[in-house]
Coordinates of C-alpha atoms and ligand atoms in Angstrom, one line a residue:
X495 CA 98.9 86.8 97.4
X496 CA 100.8 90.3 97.7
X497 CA 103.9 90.7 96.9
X498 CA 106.8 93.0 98.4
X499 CA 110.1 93.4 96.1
X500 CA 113.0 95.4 98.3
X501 CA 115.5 97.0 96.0
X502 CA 119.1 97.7 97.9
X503 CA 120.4 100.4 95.2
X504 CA 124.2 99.9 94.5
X505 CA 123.9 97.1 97.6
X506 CA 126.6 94.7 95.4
X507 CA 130.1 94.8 95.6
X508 CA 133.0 93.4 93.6
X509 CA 135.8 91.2 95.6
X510 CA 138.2 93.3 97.7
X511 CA 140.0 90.6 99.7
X512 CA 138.3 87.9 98.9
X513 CA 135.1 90.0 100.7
X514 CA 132.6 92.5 100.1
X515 CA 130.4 95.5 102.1
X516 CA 127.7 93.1 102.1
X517 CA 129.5 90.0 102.9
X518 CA 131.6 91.5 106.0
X519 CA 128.5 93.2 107.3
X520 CA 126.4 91.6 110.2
X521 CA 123.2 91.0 108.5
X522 CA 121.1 88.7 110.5
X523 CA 117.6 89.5 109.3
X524 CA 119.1 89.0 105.1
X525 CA 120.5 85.7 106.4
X526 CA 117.3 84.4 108.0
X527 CA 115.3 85.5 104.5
X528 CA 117.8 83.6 102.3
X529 CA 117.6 80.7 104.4
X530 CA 113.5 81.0 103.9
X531 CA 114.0 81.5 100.5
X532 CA 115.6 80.7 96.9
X533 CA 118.5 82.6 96.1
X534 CA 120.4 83.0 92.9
X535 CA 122.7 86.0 90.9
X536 CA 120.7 88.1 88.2
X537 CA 122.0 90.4 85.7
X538 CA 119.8 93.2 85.8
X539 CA 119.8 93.9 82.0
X540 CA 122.2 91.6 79.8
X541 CA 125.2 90.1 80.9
X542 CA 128.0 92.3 80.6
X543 CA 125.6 95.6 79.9
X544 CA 126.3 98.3 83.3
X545 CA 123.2 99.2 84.0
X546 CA 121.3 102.6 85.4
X547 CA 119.2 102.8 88.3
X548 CA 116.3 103.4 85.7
X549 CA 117.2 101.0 83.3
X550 CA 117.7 98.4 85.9
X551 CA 114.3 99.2 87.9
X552 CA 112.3 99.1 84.6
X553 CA 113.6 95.8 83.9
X554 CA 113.1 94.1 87.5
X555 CA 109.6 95.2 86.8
X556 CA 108.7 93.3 83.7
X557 CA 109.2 96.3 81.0
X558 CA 112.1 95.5 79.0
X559 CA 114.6 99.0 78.6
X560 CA 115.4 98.3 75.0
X561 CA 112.1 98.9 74.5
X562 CA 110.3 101.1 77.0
X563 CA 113.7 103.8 78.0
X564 CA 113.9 106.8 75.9
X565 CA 116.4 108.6 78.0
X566 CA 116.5 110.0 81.5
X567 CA 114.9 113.1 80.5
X568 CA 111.1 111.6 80.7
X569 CA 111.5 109.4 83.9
X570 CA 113.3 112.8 85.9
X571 CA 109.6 114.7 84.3
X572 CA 107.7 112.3 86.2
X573 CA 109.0 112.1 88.9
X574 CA 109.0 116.0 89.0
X575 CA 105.0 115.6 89.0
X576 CA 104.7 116.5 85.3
X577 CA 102.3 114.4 84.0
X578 CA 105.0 113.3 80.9
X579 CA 102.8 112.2 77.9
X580 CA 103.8 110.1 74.9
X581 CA 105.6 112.2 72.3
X582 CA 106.6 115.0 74.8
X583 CA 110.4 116.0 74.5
X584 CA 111.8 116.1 78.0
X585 CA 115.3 117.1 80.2
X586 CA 116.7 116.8 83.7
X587 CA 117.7 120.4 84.3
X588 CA 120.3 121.9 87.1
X589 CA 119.1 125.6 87.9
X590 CA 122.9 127.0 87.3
X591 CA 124.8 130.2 87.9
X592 CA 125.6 132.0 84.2
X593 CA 128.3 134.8 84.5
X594 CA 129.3 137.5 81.6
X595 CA 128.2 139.5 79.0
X596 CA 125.6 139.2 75.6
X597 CA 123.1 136.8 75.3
X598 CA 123.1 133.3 77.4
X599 CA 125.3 131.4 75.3
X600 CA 128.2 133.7 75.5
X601 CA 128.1 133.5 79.0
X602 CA 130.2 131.1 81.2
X603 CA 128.6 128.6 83.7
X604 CA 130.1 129.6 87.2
X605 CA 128.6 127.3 89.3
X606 CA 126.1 124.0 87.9
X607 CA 124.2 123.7 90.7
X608 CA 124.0 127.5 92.0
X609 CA 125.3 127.3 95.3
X610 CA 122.9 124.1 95.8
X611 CA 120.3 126.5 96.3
X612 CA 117.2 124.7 97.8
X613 CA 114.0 126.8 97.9
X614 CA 113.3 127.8 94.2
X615 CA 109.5 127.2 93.7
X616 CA 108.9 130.9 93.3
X617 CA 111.6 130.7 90.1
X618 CA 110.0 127.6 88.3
X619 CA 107.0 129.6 88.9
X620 CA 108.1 132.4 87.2
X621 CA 109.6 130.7 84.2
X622 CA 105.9 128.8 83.6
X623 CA 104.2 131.7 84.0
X624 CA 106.4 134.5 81.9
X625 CA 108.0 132.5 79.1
X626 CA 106.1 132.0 75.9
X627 CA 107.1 130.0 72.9
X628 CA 105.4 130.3 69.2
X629 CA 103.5 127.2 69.3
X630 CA 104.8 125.0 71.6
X631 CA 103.9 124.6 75.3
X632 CA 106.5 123.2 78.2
X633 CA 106.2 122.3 81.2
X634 CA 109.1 123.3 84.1
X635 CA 108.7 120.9 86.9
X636 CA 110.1 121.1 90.4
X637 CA 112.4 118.8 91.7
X638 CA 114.7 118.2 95.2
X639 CA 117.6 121.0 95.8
X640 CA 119.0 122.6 92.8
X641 CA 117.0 120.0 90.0
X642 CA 114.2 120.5 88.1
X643 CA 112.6 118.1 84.6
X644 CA 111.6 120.4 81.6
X645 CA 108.8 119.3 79.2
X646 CA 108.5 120.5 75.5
X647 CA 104.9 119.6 74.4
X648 CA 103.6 120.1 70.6
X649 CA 103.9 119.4 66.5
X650 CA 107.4 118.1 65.0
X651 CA 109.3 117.5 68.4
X652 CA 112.4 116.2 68.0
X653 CA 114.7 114.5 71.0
X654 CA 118.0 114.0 68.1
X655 CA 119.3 117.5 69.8
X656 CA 122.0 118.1 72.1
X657 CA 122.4 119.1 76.1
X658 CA 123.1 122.7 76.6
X659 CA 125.1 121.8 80.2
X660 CA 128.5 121.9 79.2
X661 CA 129.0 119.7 82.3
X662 CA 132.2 121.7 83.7
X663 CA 132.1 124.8 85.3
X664 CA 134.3 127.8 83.2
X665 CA 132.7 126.7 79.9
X666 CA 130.2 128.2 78.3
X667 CA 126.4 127.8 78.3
X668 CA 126.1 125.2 75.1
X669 CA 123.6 126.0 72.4
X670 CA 121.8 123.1 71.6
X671 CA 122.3 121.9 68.4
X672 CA 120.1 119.5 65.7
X673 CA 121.7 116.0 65.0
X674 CA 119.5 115.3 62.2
X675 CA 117.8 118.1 59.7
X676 CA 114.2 117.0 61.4
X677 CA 115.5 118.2 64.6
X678 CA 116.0 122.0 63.3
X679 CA 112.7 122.9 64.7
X680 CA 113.2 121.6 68.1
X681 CA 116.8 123.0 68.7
X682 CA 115.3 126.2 67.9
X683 CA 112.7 126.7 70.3
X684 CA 114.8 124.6 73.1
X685 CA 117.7 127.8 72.5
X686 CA 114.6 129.9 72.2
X687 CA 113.2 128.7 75.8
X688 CA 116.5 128.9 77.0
X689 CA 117.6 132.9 76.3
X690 CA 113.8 133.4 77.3
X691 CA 114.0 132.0 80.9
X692 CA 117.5 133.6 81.7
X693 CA 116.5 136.7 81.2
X694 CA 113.3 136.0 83.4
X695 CA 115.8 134.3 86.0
X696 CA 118.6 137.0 86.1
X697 CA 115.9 139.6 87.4
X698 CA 113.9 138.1 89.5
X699 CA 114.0 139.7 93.2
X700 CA 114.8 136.4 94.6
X701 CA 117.5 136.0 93.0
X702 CA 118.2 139.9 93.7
X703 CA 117.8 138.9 97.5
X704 CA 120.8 135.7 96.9
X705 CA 123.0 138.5 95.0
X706 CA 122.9 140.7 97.8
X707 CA 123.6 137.4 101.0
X708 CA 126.5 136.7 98.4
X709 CA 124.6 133.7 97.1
X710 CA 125.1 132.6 93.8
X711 CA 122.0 133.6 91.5
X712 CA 120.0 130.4 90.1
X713 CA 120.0 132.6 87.2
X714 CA 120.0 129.6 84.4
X715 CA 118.8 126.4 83.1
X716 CA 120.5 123.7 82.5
X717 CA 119.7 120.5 80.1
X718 CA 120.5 117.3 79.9
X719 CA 119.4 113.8 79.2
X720 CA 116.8 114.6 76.6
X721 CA 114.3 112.1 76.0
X722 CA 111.1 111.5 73.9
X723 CA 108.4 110.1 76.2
X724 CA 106.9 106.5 74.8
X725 CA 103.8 105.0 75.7
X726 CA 103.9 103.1 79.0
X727 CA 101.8 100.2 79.6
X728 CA 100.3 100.9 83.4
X729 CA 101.8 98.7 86.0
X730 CA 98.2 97.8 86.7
X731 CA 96.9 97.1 83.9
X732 CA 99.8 94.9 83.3
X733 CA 99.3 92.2 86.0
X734 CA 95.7 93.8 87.2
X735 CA 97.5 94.8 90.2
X736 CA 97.2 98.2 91.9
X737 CA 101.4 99.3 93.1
X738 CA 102.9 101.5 95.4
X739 CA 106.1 102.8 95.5
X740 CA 108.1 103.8 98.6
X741 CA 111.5 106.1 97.5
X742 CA 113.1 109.0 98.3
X743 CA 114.8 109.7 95.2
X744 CA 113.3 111.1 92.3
X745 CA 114.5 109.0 89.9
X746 CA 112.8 105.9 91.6
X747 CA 109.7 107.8 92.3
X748 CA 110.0 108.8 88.2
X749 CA 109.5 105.2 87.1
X750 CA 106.9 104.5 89.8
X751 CA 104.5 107.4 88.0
X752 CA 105.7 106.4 84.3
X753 CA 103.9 102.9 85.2
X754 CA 101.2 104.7 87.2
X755 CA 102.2 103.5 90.9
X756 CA 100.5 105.4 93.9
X757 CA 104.3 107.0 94.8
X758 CA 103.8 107.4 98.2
X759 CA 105.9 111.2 99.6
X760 CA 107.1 111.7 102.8
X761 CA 109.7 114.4 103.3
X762 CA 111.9 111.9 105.2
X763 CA 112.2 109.6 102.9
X764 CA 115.2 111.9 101.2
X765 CA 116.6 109.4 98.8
X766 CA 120.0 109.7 100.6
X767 CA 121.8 108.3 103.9
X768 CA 119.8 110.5 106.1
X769 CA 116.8 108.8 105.5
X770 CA 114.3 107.0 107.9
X771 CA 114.6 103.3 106.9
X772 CA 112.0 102.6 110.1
X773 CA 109.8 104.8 108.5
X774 CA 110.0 103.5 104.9
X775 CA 109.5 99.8 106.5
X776 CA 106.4 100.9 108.5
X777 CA 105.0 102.7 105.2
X778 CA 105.3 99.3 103.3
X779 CA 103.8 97.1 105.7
X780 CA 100.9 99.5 105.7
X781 CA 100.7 99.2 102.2
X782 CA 100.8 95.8 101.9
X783 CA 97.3 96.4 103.6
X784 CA 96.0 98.9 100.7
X785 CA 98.3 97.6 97.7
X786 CA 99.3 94.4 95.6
X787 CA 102.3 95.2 94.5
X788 CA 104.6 97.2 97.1
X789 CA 108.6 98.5 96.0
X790 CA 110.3 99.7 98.6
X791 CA 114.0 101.6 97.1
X792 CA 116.8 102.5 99.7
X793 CA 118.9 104.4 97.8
X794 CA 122.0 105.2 100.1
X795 CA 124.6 101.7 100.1
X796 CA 124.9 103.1 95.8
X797 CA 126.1 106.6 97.4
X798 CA 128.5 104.7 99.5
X799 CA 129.9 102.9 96.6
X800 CA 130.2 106.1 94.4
X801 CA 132.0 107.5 97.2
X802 CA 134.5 104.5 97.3
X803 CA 133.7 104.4 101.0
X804 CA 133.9 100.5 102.2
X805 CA 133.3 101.2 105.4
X806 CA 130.7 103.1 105.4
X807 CA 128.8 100.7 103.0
X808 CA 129.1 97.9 105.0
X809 CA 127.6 100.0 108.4
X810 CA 124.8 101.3 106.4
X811 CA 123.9 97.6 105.0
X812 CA 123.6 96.5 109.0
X813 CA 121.0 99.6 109.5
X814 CA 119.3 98.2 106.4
X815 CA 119.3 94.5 107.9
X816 CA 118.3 95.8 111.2
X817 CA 115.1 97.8 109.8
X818 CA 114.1 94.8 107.9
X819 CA 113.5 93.0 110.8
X820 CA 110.1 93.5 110.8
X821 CA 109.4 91.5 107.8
X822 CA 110.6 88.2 109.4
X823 CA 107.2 88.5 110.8
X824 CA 105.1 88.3 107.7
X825 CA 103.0 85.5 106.5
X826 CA 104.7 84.2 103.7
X827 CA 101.8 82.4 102.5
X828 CA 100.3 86.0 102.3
X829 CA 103.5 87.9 101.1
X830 CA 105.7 86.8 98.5
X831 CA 109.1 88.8 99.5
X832 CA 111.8 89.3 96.5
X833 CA 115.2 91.2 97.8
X834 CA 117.6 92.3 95.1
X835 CA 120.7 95.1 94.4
X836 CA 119.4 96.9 91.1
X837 CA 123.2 96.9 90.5
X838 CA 126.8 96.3 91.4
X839 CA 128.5 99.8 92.4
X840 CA 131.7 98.4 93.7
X841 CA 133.8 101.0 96.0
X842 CA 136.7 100.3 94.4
X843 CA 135.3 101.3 91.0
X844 CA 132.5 104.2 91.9
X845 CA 130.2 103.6 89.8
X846 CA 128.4 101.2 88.4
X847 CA 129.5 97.9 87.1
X848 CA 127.8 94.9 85.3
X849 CA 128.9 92.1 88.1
X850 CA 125.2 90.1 88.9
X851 CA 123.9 91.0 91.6
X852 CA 122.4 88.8 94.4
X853 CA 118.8 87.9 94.6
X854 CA 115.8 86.1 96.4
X855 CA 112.5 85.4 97.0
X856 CA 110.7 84.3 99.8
X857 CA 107.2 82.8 99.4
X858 CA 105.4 79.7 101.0
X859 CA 106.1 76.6 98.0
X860 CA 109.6 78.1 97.1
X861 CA 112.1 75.3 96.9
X862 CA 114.3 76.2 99.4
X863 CA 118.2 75.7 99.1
X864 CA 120.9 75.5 101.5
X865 CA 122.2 78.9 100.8
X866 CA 122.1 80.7 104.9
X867 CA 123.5 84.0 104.1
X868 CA 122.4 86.3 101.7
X869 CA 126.0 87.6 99.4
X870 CA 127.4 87.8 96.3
X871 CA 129.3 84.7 97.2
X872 CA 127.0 82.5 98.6
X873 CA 124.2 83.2 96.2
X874 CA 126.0 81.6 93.3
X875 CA 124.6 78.3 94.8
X876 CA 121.0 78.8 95.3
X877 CA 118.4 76.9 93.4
X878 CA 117.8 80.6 91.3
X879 CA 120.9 79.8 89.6
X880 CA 121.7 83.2 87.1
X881 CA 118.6 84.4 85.6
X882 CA 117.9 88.0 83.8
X883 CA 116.1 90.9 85.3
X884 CA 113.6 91.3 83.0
X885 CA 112.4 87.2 83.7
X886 CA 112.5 88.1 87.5
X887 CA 108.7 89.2 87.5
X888 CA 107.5 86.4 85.6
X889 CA 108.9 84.3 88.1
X890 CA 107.5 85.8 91.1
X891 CA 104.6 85.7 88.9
X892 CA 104.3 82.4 88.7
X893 CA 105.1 81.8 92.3
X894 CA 102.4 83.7 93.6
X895 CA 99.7 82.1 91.1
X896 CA 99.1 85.0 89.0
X897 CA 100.5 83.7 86.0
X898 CA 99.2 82.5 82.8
X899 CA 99.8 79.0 80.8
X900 CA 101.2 79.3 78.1
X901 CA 99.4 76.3 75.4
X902 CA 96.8 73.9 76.9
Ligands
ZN1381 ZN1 120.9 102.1 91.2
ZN1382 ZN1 124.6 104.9 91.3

């Protein structure tokens, strides 16, 4: 049996008038699953613990965050491409605009994300190939518009260091600094890499060319969200089945590679409301012909909740039910079907919050309840009752045979 788990980011809502984006929108093709299936709430870590996207999509897949997340830094590396390996110190990194005189840390950040420049391949290309540190290597890895994941690779690596984004524009460039004597080392090269890679930045002709069309010059690094990579167990050699990941954002397609998932690209799947949620649906029921294991992420109902935007939530969950509607068609007894929110990002908060978020799973056997529409409401009384993230797996697990007894 194959199974297919459909991750809504940010989908749940807290109450605003007794209702929510996802219980006031038309969702026809939810409902019909939840009447098919079992349905039940889920804190996606620990009751009471807000959860990340990361955090929360690690744990929905078996591996428990408290022990496998070390940080953004390492899950942003992978999904860059960099091939992140256990004991590497890694960053998310804005390419930023750095303004003033001296060296870089005297300067002032003008603008974090450097007009949002998008075509910088030529820069990260630049830094790998003219920076060099005294025995360490890193690793500058591309990502979407003005992003990028840095990897520090060698002896003595420390991640007990500080970011050197000062977050708000106007401040300074921060030098990173050692929480802990062991981490001396490390801050030193990471300020080393820094200096190194603005000077490299500041005269390169691109950003010569921006300078002259009045752009801003992507003329620094930025780092945050260090991490120290841990060893991984492979999805697939976890439950000896082979996964592929459907996602536009890098984050999502991060985790996919840190368990070793097939991450399958396509430039419009952009991670954002513009996306093509036909296309995404297509790709999964194709690889439900090549795959076991199939995650398809829509990111943009979480954007919509950081944006406080009801409305616009609520529209963007009926495109979501209306591109599902293909999946009605499956054979259940062939497909086990899980639908869940990673998270509650309730508009009236913008961001994320720790309310359980609405689940189920559709699969020939399941003992079916009378819940007929799939909300935060109605969920409450379906036969899942509350049950944890990191247990969900197991579960589908078991309801697809592919578990293991446990005693005789
Ligand atoms: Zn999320
Ligand atoms: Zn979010």
């Amino acid at each position: 049996m194959k199974i297919l788990m459909i991750i809504v980011d940010g989908m749940a809502d807290r109450s605003v008038n007794d209702t929510t984006p996802l219980k006031s929108a038309r969702t026809p093709n939810l409902d019909r699953l939840s009447e098919m299936g079992i349905n039940g709430i889920m804190d996606t870590i620990k009751p009471g613990i807000r959860p990340g996207s990361d955090t929360a999509h690690l744990s929905v897949l078996g591996y428990d965050p408290f022990k496998y997340y070390t940080g953004r830094g390492p899950i942003e590396a992978c999904g860059a491409g960099i091939e992140v390996m256990p004991g590497d110190i890694a960053f998310r990194v804005n390419f930023g605009t750095v303004a003033g005189e001296g060296n870089i840390f005297n300067k002032r950040v003008v603008d974090r994300r450097a007009g949002r420049i998008q075509k910088k391949e030529e820069l990260v290309k630049a830094v790998n190939e003219n920076v060099k540190l005294d025995g360490v290597e890193f690793i500058l890895g591309n990502a979407s518009g003005h992003r990028a994941a840095l990897v520090f690779r060698g002896e003595n690596l420390s991640d007990r260091i500080t970011d050197s984004d000062p977050k708000n524009e106007g401040e300074k460039v921060m030098k990173v600094r050692a929480l802990d004597p062991s981490a001396e080392f490390t801050a030193k090269i990471v300020n080393e890499f820094i200096e190194k890679s603005h000077k490299i930045l500041d005269k390169h002709p691109l950003n010569a060319e921006r300078e002259q069309k009045g752009l801003p010059k992507a003329n620094a690094l930025l780092l945050r969200g260090v991490g120290k990579a841990v060893h991984v167990p492979e999805f697939s050699e976890r439950y000896g089945m082979k996964m592929a990941v459907i996602a536009g954002t890098t984050l999502i397609k991060g985790i996919g590679r840190l368990v070793g998932a097939d991450v399958i690209e396509n430039e419009r799947f952009t991670g954002s409301k513009n996306t093509d949620l036909d296309l995404k649906v297509e790709t999964a029921l194709n690889c439900l012909e090549s795959h076991d294991f199939v995650l398809l992420h829509i990111k943009a109902p979480d954007e919509f909740g950081h944006d406080g935007d009801f409305e616009g939530k609520r529209m963007f969950i009926e495109k979501v039910d209306s591109a599902l509607h293909p999946f009605l068609n499956l054979d259940f007894s062939e497909v086990c079907v899980a639908v869940l929110s990673d998270h509650t990002t309730p508009v009236t908060v913008r961001d994320h919050t720790a309310d359980p978020v609405p689940v189920m799973i559709i699969c020939e056997g399941v003992r079916r309840d009378d819940v007929r529409e799939f909300n935060e409401f109605q969920v409450y009384r379906g036969g899942l009752c509350r049950i944890k993230g990191v247990d969900l797996m197991n579960i589908i697990l078991d309801l697809t045979g592919k578990s293991k007894k446990f005693g005789a």
